[in-house]
Coordinates of N, CA and C in Angstrom, one line a residue:
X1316 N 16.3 -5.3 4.7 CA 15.8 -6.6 5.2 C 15.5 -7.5 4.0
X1317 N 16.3 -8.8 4.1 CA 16.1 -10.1 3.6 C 14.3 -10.6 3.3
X1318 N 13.6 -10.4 2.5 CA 12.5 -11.0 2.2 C 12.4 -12.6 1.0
X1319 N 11.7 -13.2 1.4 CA 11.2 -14.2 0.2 C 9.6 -13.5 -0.3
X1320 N 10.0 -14.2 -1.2 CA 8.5 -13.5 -2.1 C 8.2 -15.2 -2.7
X1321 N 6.5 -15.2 -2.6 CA 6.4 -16.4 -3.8 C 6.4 -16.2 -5.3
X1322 N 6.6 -16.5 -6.6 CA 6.9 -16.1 -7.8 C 5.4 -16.5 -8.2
X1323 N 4.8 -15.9 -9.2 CA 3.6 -16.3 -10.1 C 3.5 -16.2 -11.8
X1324 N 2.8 -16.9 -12.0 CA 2.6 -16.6 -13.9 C 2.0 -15.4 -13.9
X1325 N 1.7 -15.4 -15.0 CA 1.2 -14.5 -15.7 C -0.6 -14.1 -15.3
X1326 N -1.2 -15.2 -15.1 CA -2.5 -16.0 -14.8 C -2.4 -16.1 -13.1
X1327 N -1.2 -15.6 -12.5 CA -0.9 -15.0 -11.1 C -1.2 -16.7 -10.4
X1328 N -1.0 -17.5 -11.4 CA -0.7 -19.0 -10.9 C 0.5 -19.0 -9.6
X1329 N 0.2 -19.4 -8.7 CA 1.5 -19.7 -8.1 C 2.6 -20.8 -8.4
X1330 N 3.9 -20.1 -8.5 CA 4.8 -21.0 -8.9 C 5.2 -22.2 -7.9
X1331 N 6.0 -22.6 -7.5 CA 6.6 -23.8 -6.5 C 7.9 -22.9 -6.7
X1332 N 8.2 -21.7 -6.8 CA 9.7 -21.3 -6.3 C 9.5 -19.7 -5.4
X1333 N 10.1 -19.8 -5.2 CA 10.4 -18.3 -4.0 C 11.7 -17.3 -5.0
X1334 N 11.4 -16.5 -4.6 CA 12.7 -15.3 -4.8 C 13.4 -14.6 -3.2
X1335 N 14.2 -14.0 -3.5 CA 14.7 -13.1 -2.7 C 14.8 -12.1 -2.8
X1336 N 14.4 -11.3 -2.3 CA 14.1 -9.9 -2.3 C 15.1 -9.1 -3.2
X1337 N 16.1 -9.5 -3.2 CA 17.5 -8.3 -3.6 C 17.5 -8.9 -4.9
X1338 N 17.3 -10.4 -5.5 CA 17.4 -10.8 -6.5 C 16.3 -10.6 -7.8
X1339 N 16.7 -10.7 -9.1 CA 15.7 -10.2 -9.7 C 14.9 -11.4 -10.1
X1340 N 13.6 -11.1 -10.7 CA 12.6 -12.1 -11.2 C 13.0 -12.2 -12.4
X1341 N 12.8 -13.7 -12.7 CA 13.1 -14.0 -14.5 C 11.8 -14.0 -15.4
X1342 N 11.9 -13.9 -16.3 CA 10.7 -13.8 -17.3 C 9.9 -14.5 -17.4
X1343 N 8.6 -14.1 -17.8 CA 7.4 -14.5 -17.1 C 7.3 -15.1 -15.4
X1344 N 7.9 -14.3 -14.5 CA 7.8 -14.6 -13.1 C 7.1 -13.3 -12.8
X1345 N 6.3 -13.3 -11.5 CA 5.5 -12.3 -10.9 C 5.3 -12.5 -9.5
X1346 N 5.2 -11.0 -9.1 CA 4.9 -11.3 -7.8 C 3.8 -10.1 -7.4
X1347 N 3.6 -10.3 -6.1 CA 3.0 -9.8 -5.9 C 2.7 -8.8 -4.5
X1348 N 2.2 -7.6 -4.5 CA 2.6 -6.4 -4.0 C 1.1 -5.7 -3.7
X1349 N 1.0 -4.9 -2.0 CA -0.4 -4.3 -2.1 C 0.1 -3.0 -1.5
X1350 N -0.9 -2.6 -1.6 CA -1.3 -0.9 -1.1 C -2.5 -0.9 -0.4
X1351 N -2.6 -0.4 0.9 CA -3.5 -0.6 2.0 C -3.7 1.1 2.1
X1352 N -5.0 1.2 1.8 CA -5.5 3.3 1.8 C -6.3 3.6 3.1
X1353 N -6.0 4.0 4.2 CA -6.9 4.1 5.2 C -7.6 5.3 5.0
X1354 N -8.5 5.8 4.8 CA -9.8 7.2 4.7 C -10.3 7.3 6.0
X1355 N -10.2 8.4 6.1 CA -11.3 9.1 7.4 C -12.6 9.5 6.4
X1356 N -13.6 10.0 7.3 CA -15.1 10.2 7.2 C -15.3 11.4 6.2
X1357 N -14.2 12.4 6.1 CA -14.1 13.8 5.7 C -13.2 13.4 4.2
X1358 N -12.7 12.2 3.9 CA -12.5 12.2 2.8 C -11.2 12.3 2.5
X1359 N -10.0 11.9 3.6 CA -9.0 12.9 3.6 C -8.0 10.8 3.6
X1360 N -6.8 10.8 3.2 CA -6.0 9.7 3.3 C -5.1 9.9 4.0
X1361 N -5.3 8.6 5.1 CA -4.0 8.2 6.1 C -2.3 8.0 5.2
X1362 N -1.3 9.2 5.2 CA -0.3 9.1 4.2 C 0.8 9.1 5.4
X1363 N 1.9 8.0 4.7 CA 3.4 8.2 5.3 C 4.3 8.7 4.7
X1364 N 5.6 9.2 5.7 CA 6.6 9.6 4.7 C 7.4 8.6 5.0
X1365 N 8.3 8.4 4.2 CA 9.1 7.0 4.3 C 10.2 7.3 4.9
X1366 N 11.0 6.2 5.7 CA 11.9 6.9 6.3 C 13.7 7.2 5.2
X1367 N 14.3 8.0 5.6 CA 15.5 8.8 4.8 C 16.6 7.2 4.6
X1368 N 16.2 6.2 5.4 CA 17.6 5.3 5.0 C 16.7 4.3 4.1
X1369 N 15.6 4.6 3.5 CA 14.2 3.3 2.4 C 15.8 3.7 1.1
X1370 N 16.0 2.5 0.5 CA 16.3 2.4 -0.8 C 15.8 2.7 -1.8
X1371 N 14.4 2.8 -1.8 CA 13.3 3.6 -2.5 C 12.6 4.3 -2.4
X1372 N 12.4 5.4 -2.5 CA 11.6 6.7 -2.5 C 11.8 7.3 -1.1
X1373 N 12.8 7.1 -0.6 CA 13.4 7.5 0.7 C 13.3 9.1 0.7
X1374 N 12.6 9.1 2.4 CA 11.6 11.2 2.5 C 10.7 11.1 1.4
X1375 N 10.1 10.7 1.3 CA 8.9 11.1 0.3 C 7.4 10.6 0.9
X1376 N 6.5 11.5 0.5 CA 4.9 10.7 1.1 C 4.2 9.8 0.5
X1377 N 3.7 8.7 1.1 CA 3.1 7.6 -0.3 C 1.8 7.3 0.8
X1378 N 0.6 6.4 0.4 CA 0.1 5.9 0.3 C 0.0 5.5 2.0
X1379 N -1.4 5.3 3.0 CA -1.2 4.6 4.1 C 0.2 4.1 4.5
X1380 N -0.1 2.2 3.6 CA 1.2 1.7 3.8 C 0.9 0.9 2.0
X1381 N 2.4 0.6 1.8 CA 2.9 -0.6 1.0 C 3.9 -1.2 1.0
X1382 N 4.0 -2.4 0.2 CA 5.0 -3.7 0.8 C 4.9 -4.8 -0.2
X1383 N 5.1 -5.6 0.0 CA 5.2 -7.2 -1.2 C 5.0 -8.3 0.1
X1384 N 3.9 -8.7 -0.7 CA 3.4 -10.4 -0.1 C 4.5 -11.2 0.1
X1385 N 5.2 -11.7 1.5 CA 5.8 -12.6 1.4 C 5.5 -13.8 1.4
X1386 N 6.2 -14.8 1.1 CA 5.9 -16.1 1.0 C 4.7 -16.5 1.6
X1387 N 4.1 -17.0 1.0 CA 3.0 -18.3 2.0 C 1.7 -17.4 2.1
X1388 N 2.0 -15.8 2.4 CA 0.7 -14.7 2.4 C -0.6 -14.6 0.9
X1389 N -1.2 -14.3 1.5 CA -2.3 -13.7 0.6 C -2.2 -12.3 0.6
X1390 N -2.4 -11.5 -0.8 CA -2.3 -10.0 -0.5 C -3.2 -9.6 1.0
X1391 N -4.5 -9.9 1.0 CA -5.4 -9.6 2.4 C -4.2 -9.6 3.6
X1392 N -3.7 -10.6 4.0 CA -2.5 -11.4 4.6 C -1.5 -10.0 4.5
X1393 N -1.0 -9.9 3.3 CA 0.0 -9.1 3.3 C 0.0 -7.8 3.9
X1394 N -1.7 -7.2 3.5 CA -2.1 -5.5 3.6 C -2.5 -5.3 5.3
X1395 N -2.9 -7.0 5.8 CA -3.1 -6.8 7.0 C -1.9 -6.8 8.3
X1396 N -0.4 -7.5 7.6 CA 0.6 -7.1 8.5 C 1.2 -6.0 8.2
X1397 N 1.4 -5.2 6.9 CA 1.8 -4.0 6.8 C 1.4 -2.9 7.6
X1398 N 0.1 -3.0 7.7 CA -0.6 -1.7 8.6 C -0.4 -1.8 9.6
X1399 N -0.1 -3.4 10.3 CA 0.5 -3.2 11.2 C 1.6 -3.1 11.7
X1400 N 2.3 -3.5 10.9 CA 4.0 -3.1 10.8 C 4.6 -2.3 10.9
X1401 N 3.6 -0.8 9.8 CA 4.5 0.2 9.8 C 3.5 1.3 10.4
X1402 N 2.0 1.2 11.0 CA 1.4 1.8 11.3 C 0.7 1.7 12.8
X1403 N 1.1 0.4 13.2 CA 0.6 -0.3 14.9 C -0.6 -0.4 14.6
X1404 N -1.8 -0.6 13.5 CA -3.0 -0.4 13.5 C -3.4 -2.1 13.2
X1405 N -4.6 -2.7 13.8 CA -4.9 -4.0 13.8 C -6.3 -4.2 13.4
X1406 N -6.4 -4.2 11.7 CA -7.2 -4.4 11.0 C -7.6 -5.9 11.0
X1407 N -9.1 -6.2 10.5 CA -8.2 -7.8 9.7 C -9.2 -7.7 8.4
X1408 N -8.4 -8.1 7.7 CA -8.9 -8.4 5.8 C -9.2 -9.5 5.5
X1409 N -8.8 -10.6 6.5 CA -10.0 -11.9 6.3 C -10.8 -12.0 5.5
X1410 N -10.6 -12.6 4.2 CA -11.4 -13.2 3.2 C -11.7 -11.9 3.0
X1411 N -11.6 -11.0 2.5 CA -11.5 -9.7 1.8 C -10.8 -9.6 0.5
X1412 N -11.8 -9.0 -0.5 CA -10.6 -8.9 -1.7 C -10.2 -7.3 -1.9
X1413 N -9.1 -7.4 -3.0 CA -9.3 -6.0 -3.3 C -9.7 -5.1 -3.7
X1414 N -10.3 -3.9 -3.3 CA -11.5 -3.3 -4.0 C -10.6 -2.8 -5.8
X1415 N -9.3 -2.9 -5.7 CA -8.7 -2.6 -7.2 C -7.3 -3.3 -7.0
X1416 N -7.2 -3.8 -8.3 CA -6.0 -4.5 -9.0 C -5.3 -4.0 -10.0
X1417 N -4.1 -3.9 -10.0 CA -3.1 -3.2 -11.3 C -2.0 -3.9 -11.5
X1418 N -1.6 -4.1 -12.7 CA -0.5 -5.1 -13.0 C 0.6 -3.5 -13.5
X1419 N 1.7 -4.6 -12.9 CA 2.8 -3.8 -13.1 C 4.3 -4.7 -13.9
X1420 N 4.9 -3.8 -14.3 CA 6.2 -4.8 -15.1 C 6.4 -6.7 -14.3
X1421 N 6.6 -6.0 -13.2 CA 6.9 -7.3 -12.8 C 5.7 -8.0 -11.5
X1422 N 4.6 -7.9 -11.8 CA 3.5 -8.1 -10.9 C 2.3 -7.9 -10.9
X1423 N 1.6 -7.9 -9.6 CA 0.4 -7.5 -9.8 C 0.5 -6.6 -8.1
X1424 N -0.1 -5.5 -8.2 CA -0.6 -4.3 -6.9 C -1.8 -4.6 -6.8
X1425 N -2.6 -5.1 -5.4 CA -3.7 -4.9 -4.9 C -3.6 -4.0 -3.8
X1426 N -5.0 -3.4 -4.1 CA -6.0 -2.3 -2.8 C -6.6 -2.7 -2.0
X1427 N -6.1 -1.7 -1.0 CA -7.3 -2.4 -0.3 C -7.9 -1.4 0.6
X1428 N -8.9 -0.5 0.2 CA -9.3 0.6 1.0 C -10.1 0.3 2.3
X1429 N -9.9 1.0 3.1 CA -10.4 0.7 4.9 C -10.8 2.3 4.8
X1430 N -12.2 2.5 5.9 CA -12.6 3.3 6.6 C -12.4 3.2 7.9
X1431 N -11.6 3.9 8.3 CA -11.4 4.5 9.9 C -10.7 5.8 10.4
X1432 N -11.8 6.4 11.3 CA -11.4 7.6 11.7 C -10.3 7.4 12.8
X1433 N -8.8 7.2 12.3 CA -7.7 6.8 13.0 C -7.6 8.1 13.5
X1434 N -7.1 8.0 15.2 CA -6.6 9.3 15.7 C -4.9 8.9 15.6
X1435 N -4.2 10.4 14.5 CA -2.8 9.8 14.8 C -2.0 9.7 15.8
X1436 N -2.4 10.1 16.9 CA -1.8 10.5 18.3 C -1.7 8.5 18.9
X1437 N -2.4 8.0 18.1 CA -2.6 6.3 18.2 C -1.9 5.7 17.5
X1438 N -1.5 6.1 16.6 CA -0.5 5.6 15.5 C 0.7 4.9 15.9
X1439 N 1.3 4.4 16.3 CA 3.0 3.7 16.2 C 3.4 3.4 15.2
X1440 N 4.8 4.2 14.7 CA 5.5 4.2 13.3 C 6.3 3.1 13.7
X1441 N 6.4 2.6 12.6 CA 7.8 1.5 12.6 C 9.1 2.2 12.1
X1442 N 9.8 2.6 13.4 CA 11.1 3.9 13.0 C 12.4 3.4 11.8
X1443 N 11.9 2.0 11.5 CA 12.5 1.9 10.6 C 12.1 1.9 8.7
X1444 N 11.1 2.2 9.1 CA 10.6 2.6 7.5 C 9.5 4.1 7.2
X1445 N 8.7 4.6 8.8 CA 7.8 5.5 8.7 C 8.4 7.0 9.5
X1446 N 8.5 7.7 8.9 CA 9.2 9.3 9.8 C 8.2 9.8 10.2
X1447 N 6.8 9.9 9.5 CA 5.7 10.6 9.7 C 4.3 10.4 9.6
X1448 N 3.0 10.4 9.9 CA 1.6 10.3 9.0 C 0.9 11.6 8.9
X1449 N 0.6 11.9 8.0 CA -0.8 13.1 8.4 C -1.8 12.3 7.5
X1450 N -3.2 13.0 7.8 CA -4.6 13.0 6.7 C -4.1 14.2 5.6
X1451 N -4.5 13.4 4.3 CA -4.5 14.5 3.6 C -5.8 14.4 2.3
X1452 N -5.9 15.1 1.5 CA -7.3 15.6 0.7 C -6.6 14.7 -0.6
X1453 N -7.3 14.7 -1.3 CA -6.8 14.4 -3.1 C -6.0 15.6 -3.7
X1454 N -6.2 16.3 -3.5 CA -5.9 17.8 -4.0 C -4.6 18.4 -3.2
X1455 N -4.9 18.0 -1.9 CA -3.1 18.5 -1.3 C -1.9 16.9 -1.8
X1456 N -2.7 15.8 -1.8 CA -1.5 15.0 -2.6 C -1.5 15.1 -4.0
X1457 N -2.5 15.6 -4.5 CA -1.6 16.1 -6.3 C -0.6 17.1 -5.9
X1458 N -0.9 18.1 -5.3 CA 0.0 19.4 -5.0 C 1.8 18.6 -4.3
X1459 N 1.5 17.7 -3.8 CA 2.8 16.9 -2.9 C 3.1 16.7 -4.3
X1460 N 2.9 15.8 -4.8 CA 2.9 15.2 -6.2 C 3.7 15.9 -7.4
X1461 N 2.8 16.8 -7.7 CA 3.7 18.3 -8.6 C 4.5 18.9 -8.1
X1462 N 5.3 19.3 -6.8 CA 6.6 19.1 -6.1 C 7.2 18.1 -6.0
X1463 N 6.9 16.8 -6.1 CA 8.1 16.0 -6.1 C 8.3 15.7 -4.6
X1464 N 6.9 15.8 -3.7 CA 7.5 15.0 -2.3 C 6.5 14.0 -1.9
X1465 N 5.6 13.6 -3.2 CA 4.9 12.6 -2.8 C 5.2 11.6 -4.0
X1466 N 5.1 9.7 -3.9 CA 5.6 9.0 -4.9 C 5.3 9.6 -6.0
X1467 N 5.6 9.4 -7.1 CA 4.6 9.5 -8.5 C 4.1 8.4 -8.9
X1468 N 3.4 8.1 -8.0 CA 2.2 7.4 -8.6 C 1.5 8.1 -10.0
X1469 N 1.1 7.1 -10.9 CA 0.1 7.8 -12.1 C -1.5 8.5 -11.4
X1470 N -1.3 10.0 -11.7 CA -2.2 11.0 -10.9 C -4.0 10.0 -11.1
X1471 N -4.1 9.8 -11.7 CA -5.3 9.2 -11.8 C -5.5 7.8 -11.2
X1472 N -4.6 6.9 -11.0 CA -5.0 6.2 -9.9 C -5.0 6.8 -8.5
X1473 N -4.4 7.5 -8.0 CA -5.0 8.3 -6.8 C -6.3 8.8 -6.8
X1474 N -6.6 9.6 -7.9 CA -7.9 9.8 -8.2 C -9.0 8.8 -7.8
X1475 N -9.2 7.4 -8.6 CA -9.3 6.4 -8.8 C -9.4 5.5 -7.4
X1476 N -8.7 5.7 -6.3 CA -8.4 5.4 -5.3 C -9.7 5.8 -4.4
X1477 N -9.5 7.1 -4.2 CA -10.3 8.5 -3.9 C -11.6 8.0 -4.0
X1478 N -12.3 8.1 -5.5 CA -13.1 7.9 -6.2 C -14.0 6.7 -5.7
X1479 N -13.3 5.5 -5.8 CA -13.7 4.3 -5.2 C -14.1 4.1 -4.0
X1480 N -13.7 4.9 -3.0 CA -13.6 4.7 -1.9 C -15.2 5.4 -1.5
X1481 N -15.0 6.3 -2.2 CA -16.5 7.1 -2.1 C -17.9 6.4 -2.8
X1482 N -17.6 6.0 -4.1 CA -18.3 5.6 -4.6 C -18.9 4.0 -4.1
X1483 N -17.8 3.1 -4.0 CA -17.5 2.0 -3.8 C -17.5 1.2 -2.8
X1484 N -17.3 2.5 -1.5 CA -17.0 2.2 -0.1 C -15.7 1.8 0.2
X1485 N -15.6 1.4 1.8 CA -14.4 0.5 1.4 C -14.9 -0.3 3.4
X1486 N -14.2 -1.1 3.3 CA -14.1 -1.6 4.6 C -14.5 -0.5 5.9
X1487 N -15.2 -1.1 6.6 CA -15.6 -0.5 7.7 C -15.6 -1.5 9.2
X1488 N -14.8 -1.3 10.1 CA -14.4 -2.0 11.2 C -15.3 -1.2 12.2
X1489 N -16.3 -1.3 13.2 CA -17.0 -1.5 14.2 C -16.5 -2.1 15.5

């Protein structure tokens, strides 16, 4: 699927141009991309496996959900239609920021950690990008991780993730 993305500086200024998904960004252009961590009470993360036809990391476990802000979105905007997109779950991040930010070659990744004891039996995958969900510990996704069936993320931002969430809190829906 065809996406627009809005481009940004460096200073995550917004540009006045759009990209296309398939095309690449030119220097000093950025965009921008989130990761949405759902946690249960016990400590454990809402993970998907992606589905076998993803162009990227296709069968592998990552992260709740992630995606890239399309046009006109705010990451909040972004993290709150992914969940729903690829998870049927209806958060809202309304004026929410992210509890962590990371810059990457071509961007910036925001977080955005949620507390809810989701039952997966409630879940709806979007059959075109999600095969599976389970809860899992910090410790059984390093172990994914050192086999090679969960992203490679850098092990310490999971940690970090984890960490935050506990220490830090994260969103709590009532």
């Amino acid at each position: 699927m065809v996406e627009k993305w809005d481009a940004y500086t460096v200073d995550r200024v917004k540009l006045s141009k759009t990209v296309i998904s398939d095309e690449e960004l030119k220097i000093d252009e950025y965009r921008i991309v989130i990761g949405g961590c759902i946690f249960n009470k016990k400590n454990q993360m809402l993970i998907q496996k992606r589905q076998s036809t993803k162009k990227t990391w296709a069968n592998m476990w990552d992260i709740s959900v992630s995606g890239s802000a399309i046009s006109g979105e705010t990451s909040a905007e972004a993290a709150q239609r992914e969940i729903k997109e690829e998870l049927g779950l209806d958060f809202s991040l309304k004026g929410q920021l992210p509890q962590l930010s990371v810059s990457f070659t071509k961007g910036f990744e925001d977080y955005y950690l949620i507390e809810e004891d989701v039952d997966i039996n409630e879940v709806v995958l979007q059959v075109e990008e999600v095969q599976d969900v389970k809860w899992a510990t910090l410790e059984e996704i390093r172990k994914m991780m050192e086999i090679g069936d969960f992203i490679p993320y850098h092990e310490h931002l999971m940690s970090l993730l984890f960490e935050m969430k506990t220490t830090y809190g994260s969103y709590k829906y009532e």
